[in-house]
Coordinates of C-alpha atoms in Angstrom, one line a residue:
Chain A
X17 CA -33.2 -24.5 -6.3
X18 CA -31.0 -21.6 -4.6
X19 CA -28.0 -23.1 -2.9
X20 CA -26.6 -21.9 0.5
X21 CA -24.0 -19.3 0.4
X22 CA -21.5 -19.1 2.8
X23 CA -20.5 -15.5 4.2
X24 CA -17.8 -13.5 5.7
X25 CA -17.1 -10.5 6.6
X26 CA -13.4 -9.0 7.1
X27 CA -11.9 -6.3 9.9
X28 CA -9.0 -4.9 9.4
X29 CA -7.6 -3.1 12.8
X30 CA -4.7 -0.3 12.8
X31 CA -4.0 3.1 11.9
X32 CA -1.6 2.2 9.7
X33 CA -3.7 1.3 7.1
X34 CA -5.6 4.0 7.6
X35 CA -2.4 6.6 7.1
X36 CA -1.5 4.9 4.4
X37 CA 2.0 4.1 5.6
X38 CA 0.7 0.5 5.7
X39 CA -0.3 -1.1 2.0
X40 CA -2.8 -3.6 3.6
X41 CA -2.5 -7.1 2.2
X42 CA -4.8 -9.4 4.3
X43 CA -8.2 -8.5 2.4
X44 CA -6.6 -9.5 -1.2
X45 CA -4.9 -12.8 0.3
X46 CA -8.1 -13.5 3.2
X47 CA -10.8 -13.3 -0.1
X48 CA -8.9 -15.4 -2.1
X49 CA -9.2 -17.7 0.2
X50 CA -12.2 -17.4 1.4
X51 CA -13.4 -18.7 -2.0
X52 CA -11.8 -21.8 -2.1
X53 CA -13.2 -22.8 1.3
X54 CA -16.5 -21.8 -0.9
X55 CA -16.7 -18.6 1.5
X56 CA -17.9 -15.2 -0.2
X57 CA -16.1 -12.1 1.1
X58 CA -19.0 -9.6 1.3
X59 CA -17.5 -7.1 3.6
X60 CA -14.7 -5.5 5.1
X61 CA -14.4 -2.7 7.2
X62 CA -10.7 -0.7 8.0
X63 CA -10.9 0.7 11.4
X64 CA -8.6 2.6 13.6
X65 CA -6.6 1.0 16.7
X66 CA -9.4 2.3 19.0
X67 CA -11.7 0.5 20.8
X68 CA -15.2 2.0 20.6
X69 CA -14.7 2.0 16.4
X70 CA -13.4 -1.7 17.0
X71 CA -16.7 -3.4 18.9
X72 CA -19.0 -1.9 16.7
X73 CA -17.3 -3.6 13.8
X74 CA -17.2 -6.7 15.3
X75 CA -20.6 -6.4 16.4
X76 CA -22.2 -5.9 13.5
X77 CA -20.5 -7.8 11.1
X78 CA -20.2 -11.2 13.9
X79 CA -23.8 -11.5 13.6
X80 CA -24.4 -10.0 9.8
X81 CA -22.5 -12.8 8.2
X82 CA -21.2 -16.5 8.8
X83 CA -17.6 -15.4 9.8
X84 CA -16.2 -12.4 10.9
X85 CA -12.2 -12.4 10.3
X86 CA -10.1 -9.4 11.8
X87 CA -6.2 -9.1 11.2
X88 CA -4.1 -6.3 13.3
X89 CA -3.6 -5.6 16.8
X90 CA -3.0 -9.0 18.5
X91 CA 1.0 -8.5 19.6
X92 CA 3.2 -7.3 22.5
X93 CA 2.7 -3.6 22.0
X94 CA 0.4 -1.0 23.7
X95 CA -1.1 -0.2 20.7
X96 CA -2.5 -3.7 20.4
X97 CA -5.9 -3.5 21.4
X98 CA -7.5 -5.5 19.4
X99 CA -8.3 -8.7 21.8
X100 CA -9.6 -6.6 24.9
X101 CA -12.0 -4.8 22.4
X102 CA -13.1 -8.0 20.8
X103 CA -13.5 -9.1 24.8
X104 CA -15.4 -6.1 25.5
X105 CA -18.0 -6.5 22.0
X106 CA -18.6 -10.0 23.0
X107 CA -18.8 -9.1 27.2
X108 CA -16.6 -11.4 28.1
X109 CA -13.1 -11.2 30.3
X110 CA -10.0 -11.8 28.9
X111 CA -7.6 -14.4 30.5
X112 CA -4.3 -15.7 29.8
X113 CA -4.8 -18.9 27.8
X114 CA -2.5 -21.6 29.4
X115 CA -1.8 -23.4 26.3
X116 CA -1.1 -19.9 24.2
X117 CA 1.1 -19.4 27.4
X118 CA 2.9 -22.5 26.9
X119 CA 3.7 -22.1 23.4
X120 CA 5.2 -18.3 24.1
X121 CA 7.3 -20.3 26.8
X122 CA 8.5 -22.2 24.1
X123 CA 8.9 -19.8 21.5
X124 CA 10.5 -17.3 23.7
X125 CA 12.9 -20.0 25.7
X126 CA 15.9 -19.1 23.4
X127 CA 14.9 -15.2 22.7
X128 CA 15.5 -13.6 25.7
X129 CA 12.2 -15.6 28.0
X130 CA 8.9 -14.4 28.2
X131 CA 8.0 -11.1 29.4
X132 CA 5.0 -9.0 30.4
X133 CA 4.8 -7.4 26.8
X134 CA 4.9 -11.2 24.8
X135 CA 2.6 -12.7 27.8
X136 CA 0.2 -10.2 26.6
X137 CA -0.1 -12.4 23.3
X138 CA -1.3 -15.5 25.4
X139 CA -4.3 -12.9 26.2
X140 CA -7.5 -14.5 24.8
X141 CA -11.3 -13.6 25.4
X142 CA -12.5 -16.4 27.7
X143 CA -13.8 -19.2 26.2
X144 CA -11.5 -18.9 22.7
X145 CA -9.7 -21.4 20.9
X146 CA -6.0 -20.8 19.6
X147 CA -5.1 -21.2 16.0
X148 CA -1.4 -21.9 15.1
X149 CA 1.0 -19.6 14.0
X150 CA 3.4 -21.5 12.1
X151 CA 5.6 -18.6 11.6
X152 CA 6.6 -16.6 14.7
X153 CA 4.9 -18.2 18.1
X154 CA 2.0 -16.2 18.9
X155 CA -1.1 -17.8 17.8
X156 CA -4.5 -16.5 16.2
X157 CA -7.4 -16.9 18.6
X158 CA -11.2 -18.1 17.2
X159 CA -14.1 -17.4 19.4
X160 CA -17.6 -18.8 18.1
X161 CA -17.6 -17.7 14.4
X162 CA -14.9 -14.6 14.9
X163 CA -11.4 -15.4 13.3
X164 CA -8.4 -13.6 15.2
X165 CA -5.5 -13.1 12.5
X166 CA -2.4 -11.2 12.6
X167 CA -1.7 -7.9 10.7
X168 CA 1.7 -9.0 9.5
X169 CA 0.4 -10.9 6.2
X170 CA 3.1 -14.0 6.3
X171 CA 2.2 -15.0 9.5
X172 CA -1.8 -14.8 8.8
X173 CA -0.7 -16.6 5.6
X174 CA 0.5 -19.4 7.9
X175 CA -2.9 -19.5 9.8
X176 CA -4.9 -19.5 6.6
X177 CA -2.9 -22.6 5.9
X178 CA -3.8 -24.1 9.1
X179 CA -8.0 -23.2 9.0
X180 CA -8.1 -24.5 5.8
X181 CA -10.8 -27.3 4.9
X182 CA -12.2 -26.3 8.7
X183 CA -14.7 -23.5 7.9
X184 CA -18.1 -25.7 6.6
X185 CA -18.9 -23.5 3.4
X186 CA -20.9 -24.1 0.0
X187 CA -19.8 -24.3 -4.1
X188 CA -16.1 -22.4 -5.0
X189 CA -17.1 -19.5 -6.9
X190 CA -15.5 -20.5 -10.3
X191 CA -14.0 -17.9 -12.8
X192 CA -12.7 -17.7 -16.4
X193 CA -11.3 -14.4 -17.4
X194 CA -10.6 -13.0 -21.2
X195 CA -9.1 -10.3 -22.0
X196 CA -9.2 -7.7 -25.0
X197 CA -8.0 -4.7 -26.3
X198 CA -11.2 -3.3 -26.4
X199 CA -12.1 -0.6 -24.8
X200 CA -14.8 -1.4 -22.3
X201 CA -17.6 1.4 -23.8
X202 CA -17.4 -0.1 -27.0
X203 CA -18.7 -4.0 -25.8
X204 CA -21.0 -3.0 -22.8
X205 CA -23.9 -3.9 -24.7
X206 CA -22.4 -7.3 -25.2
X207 CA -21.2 -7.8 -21.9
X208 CA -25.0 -6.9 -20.5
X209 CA -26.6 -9.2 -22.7
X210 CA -24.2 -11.8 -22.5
X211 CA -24.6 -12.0 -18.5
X212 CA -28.2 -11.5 -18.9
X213 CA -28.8 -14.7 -21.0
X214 CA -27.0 -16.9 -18.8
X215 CA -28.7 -17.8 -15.4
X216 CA -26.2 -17.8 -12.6
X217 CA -23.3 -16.2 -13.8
X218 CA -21.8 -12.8 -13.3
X219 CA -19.3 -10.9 -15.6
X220 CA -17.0 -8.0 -14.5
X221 CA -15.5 -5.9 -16.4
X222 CA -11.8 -4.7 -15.5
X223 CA -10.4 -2.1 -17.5
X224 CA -6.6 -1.2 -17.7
X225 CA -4.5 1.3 -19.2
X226 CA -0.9 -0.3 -19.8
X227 CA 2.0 1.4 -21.7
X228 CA -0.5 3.5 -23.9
X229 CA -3.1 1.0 -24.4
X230 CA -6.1 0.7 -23.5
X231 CA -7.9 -2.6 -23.0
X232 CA -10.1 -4.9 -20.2
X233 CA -10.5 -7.8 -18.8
X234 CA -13.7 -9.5 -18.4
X235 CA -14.1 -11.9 -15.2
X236 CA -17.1 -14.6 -15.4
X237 CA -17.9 -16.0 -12.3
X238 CA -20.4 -18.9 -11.8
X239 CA -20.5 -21.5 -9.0
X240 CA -21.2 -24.6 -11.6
X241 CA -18.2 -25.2 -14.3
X242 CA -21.2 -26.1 -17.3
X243 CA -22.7 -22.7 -17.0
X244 CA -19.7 -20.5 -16.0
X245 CA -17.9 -22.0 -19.5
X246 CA -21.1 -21.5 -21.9
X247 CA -21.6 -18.1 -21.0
X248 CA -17.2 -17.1 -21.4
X249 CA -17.1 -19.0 -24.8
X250 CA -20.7 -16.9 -25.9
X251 CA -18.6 -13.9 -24.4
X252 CA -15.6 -14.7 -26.2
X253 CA -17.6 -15.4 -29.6
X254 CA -19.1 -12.3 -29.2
X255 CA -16.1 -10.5 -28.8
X256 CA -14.5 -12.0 -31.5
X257 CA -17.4 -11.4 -33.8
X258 CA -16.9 -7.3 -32.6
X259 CA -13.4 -8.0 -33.9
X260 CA -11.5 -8.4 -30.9
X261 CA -8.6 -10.9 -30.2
X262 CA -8.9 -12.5 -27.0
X263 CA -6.6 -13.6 -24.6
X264 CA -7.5 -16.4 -22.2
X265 CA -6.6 -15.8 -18.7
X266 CA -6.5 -12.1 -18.9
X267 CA -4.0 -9.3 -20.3
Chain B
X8 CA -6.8 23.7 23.9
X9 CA -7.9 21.3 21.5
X10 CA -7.9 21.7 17.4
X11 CA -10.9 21.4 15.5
X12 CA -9.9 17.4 13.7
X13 CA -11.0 17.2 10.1
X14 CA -12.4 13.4 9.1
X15 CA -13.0 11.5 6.4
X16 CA -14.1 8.2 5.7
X17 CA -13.6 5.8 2.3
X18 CA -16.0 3.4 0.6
X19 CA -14.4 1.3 -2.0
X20 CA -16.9 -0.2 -4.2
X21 CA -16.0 -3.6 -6.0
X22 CA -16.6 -7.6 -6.1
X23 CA -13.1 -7.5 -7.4
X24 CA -11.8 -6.4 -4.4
X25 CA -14.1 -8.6 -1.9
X26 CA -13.0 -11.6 -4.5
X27 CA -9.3 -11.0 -3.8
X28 CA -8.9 -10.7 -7.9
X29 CA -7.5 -6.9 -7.6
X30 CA -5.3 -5.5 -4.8
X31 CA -6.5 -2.1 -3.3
X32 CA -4.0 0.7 -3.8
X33 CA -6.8 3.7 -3.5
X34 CA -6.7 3.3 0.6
X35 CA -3.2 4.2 0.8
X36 CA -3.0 7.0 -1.6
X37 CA -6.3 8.9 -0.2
X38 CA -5.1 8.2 3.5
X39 CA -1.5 9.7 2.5
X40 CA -3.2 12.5 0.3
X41 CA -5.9 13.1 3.4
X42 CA -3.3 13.7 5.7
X43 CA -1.6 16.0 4.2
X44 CA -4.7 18.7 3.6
X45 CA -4.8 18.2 7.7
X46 CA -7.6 15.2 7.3
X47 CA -7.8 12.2 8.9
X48 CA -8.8 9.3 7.2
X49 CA -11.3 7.8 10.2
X50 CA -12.6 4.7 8.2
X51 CA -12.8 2.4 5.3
X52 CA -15.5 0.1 4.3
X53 CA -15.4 -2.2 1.4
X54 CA -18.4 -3.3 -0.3
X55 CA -19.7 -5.1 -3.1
X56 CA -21.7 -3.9 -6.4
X57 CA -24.5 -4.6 -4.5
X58 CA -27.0 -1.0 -4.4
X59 CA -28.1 -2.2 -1.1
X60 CA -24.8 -1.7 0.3
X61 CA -23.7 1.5 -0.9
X62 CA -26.9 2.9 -0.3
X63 CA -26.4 1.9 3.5
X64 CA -22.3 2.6 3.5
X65 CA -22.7 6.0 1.9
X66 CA -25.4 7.0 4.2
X67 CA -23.8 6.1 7.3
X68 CA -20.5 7.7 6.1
X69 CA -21.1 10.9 5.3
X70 CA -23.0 11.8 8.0
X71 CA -20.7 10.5 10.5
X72 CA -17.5 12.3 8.8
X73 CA -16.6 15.6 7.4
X74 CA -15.8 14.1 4.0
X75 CA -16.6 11.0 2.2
X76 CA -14.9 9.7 -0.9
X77 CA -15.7 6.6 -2.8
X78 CA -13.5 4.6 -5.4
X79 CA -14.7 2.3 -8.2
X80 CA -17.8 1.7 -10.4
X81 CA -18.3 4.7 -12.6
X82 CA -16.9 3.2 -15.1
X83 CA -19.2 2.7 -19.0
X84 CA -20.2 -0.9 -18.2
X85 CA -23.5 -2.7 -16.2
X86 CA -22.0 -3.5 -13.1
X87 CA -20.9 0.3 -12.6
X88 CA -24.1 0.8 -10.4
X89 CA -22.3 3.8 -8.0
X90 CA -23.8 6.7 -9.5
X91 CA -27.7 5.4 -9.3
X92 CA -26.6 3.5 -5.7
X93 CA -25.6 7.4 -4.0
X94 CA -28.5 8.8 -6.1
X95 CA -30.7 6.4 -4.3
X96 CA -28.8 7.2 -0.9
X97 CA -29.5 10.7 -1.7
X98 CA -32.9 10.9 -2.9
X99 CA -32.3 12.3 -5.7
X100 CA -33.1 11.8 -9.5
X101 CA -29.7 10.6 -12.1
X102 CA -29.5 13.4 -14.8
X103 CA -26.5 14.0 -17.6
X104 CA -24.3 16.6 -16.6
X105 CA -23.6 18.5 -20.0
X106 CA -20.4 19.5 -18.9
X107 CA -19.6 15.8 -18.6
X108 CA -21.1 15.4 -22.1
X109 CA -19.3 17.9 -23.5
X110 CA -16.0 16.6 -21.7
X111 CA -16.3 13.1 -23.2
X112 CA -17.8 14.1 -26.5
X113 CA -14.6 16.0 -26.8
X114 CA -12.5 12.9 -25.6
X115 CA -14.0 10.4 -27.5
X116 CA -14.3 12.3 -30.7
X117 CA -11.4 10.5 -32.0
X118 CA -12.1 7.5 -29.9
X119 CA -14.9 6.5 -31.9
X120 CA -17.7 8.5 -30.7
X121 CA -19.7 9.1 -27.6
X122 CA -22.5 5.4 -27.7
X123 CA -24.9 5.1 -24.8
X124 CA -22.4 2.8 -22.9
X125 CA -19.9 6.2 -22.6
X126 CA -22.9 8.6 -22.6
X127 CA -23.6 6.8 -19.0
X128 CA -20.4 8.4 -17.9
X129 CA -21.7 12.1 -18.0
X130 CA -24.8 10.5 -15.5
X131 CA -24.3 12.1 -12.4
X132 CA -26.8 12.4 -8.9
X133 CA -28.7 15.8 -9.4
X134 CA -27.4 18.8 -8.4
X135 CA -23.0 17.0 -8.5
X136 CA -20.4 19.2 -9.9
X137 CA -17.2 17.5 -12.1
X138 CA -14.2 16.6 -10.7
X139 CA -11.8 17.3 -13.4
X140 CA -9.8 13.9 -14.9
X141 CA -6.3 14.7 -16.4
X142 CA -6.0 10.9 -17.6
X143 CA -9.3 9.8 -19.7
X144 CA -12.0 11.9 -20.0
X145 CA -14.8 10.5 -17.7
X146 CA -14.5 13.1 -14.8
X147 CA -15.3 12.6 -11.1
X148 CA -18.6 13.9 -9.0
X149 CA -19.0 16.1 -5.8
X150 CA -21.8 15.9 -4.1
X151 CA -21.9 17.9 -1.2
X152 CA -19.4 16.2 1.2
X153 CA -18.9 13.0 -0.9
X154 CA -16.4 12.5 -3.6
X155 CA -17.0 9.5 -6.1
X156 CA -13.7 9.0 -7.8
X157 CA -12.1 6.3 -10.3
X158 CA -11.4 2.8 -9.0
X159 CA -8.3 2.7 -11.6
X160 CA -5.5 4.0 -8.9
X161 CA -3.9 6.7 -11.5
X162 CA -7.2 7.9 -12.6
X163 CA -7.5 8.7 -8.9
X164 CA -4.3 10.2 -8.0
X165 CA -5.2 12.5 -11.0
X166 CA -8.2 13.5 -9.3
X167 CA -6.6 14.0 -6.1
X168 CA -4.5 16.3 -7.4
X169 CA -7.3 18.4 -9.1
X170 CA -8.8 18.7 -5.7
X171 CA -5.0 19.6 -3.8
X172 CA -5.6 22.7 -1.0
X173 CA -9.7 22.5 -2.0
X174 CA -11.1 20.6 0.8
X175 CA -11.0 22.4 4.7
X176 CA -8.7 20.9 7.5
X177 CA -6.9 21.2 10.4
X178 CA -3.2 20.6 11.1
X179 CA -1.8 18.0 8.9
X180 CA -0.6 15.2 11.4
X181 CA 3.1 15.0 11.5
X182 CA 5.3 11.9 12.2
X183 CA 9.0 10.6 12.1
X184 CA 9.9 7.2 12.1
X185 CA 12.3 5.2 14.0
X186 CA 13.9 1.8 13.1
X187 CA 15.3 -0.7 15.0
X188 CA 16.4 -4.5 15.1
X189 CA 14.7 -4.9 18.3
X190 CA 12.0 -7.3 18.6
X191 CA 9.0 -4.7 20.1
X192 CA 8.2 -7.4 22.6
X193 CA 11.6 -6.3 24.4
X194 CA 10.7 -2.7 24.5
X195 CA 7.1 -2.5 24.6
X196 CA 7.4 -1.0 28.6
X197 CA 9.9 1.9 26.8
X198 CA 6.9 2.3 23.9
X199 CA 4.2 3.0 26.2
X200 CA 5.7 5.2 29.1
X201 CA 7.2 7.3 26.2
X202 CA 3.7 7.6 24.7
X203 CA 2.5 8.8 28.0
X204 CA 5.0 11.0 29.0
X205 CA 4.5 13.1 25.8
X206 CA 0.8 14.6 25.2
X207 CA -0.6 14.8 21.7
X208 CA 2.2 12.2 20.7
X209 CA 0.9 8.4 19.3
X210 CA 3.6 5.8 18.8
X211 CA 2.9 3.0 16.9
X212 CA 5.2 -0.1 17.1
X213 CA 5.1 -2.5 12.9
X214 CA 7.1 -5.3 13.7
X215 CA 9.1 -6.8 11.1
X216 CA 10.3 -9.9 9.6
X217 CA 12.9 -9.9 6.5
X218 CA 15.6 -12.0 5.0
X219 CA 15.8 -13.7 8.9
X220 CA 15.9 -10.8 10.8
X221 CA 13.3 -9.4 13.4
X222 CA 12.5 -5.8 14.0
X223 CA 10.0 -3.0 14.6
X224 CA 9.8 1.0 12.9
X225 CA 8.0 2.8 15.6
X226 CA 6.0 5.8 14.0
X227 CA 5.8 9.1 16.6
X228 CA 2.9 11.4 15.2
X229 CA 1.6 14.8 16.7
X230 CA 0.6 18.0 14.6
X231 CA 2.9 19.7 16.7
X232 CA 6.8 19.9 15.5
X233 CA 7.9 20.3 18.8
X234 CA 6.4 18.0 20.4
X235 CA 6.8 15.4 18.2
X236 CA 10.3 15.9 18.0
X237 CA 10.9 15.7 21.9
X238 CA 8.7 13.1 21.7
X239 CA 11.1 11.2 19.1
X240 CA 14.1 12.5 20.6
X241 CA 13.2 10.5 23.7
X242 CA 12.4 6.9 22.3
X243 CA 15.9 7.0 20.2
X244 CA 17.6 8.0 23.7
X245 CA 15.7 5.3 25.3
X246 CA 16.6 2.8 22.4
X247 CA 20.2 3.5 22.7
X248 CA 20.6 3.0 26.4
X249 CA 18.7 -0.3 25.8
X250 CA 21.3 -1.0 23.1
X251 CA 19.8 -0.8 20.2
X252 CA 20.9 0.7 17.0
X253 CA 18.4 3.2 15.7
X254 CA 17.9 4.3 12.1
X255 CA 16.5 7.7 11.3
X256 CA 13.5 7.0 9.1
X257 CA 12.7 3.8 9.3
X258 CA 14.2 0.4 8.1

């Protein structure tokens, strides 16, 4: 019997990324996430600060998987397009939400008031919901099953905090990682076989080359804790039996 | 007059990236090598080792930019599937390269010996040349407008640098970057009249938050000198008579 599994897809909006000026660090901290909510991260897609690249992103990946998270775009700036082309994928108008509004009133009541630029942040397609910002005012929006984050990763940090246990989702991909000195070419076999004979789990294979040495890490992943530890302890045997020292957790 | 704009997009192939286990660091660097052999970097899709989804990133990719470049899954082990995945996108049949042989024969020849697991290495799609790799043997694959390179990020840079001044573009796109303490919200009006009072100038506004203190870089890019200097020139003045201190370069 196949359990349900839970999807999501990830956008990340701005040409910063894309430049490289930007190191982006939502998709690292979103999948982690993701997993413990029992969410798989199957996608992401890094587009530019334009709208036409923007809704066909949103488009797709809204209706290819069970949530659709975007970080990027969403403050006072002109370059912040990201909730009018969200707006215009999903063909609705945007309006000022009076509760975002409110909380910008507040934020903003000791920094100078509220302006055009930071009312543009209480901008939300119509019919969205707000999700707190715990951090610096402005909130994240959620419309149906689309997840409005910021691109600063602290503050989405803060919403992540706030989302979770709300997202319905299936089984916590579970891991257990061991790591060698081997080179990865010399236990392939192994590794195949090992993942092969054991129903439901996955191994990866991670190799690293650290102050002259060469080594990997090997990543099982399996949904139920029985299976997921008799498949690393026949990995681990076998590697040990290649004469390899093993270090639980990882190198 | 408008300049021919060189593109490229990136697929980075990896459940290790999706699962949040490994941080990205290949977007940056190609983005920041891209731009300076006068290409864009357009977009970035991440997907999983999944042949499905290469097959349908890769095809959508390189047709829709000038250049494609993937990272990650050549490696010696089973779930290193991107080789037979852009074969498949390709239509064409996986054959050993006997260059590549030769290179890792050579490499490995004190390693231990070339065994099927780091034979698989010299498998390329049909018709591929090498991309030479300065770091550990296995070398990288050109196929027409695709480049599949390492997902280890020195492995990479290596490569990158192999292929420095090889690739066709346009003007490389120029920018200087201006930091202040002001939060952007205050000068977003100043942001956008700038923008539009200077053609073939973008400004983007990163907002920042460190050790208590809010500010914003603002990044002026154009491929002209010129202009992107009067461009500049203009949002320090306009910074300073709003009175705020401006550092050259960013903060």
């Amino acid at each position: 019997m196949s359990e349900r599994v839970w999807t999501a897809g990830v956008i990340v909006i701005g040409d910063e990324i894309l430049s490289g000026r930007t190191q982006d660090r939502n998709v690292a901290q979103i999948g982690i996430w993701l997993n413990v909510q029992g969410i798989r991260l199957r996608e992401v897609r890094v587009v530019a600060d334009d709208e036409a690249a923007i809704v066909e992103a949103v488009n797709i990946l809204r209706a290819r998987y069970d949530y659709l998270f975007t970080t990027g775009g969403i403050g006072p700036t002109h370059d912040d397009i990201t909730v009018d082309a969200i707006a215009a994928a999903l063909g609705v108008p945007v309006v000022v939400h009076p509760q975002a509004r409110a909380i910008l009133e507040g934020y903003y009541a000791a920094r100078g008031g509220l302006n055009p630029a930071r009312l543009r942040m209480a901008r939300v397609p119509q019919g969205a919901e707000l999700i707190p910002n715990s951090s610096s005012g402005a909130p994240g929006i959620r419309f149906d099953n689309i997840y409005i984050m910021a691109g600063v990763p602290h503050i989405t940090a803060g919403m992540l905090a706030e989302l979770t246990g709300t997202l319905e989702g299936g089984a916590p991909l579970l891991s257990r990682t061991l790591g060698t000195r081997a080179p990865e070419s010399e236990i392939a076999d192994l590794l195949r076989e090992t993942e092969k004979a054991h129903e439901g789990c996955q191994i990866g294979s991670y190799p690293f080359f650290r102050e002259g040495m060469v080594g990997a890490n090997f990543v099982v992943r399996a949904t139920d804790q029985a299976r997921l530890n008799a498949c690393a302890d026949a990995l681990k045997a076998g590697l040990e039996a290649a004469g390899y020292a093993v270090t639980e957790g990882g190198i």
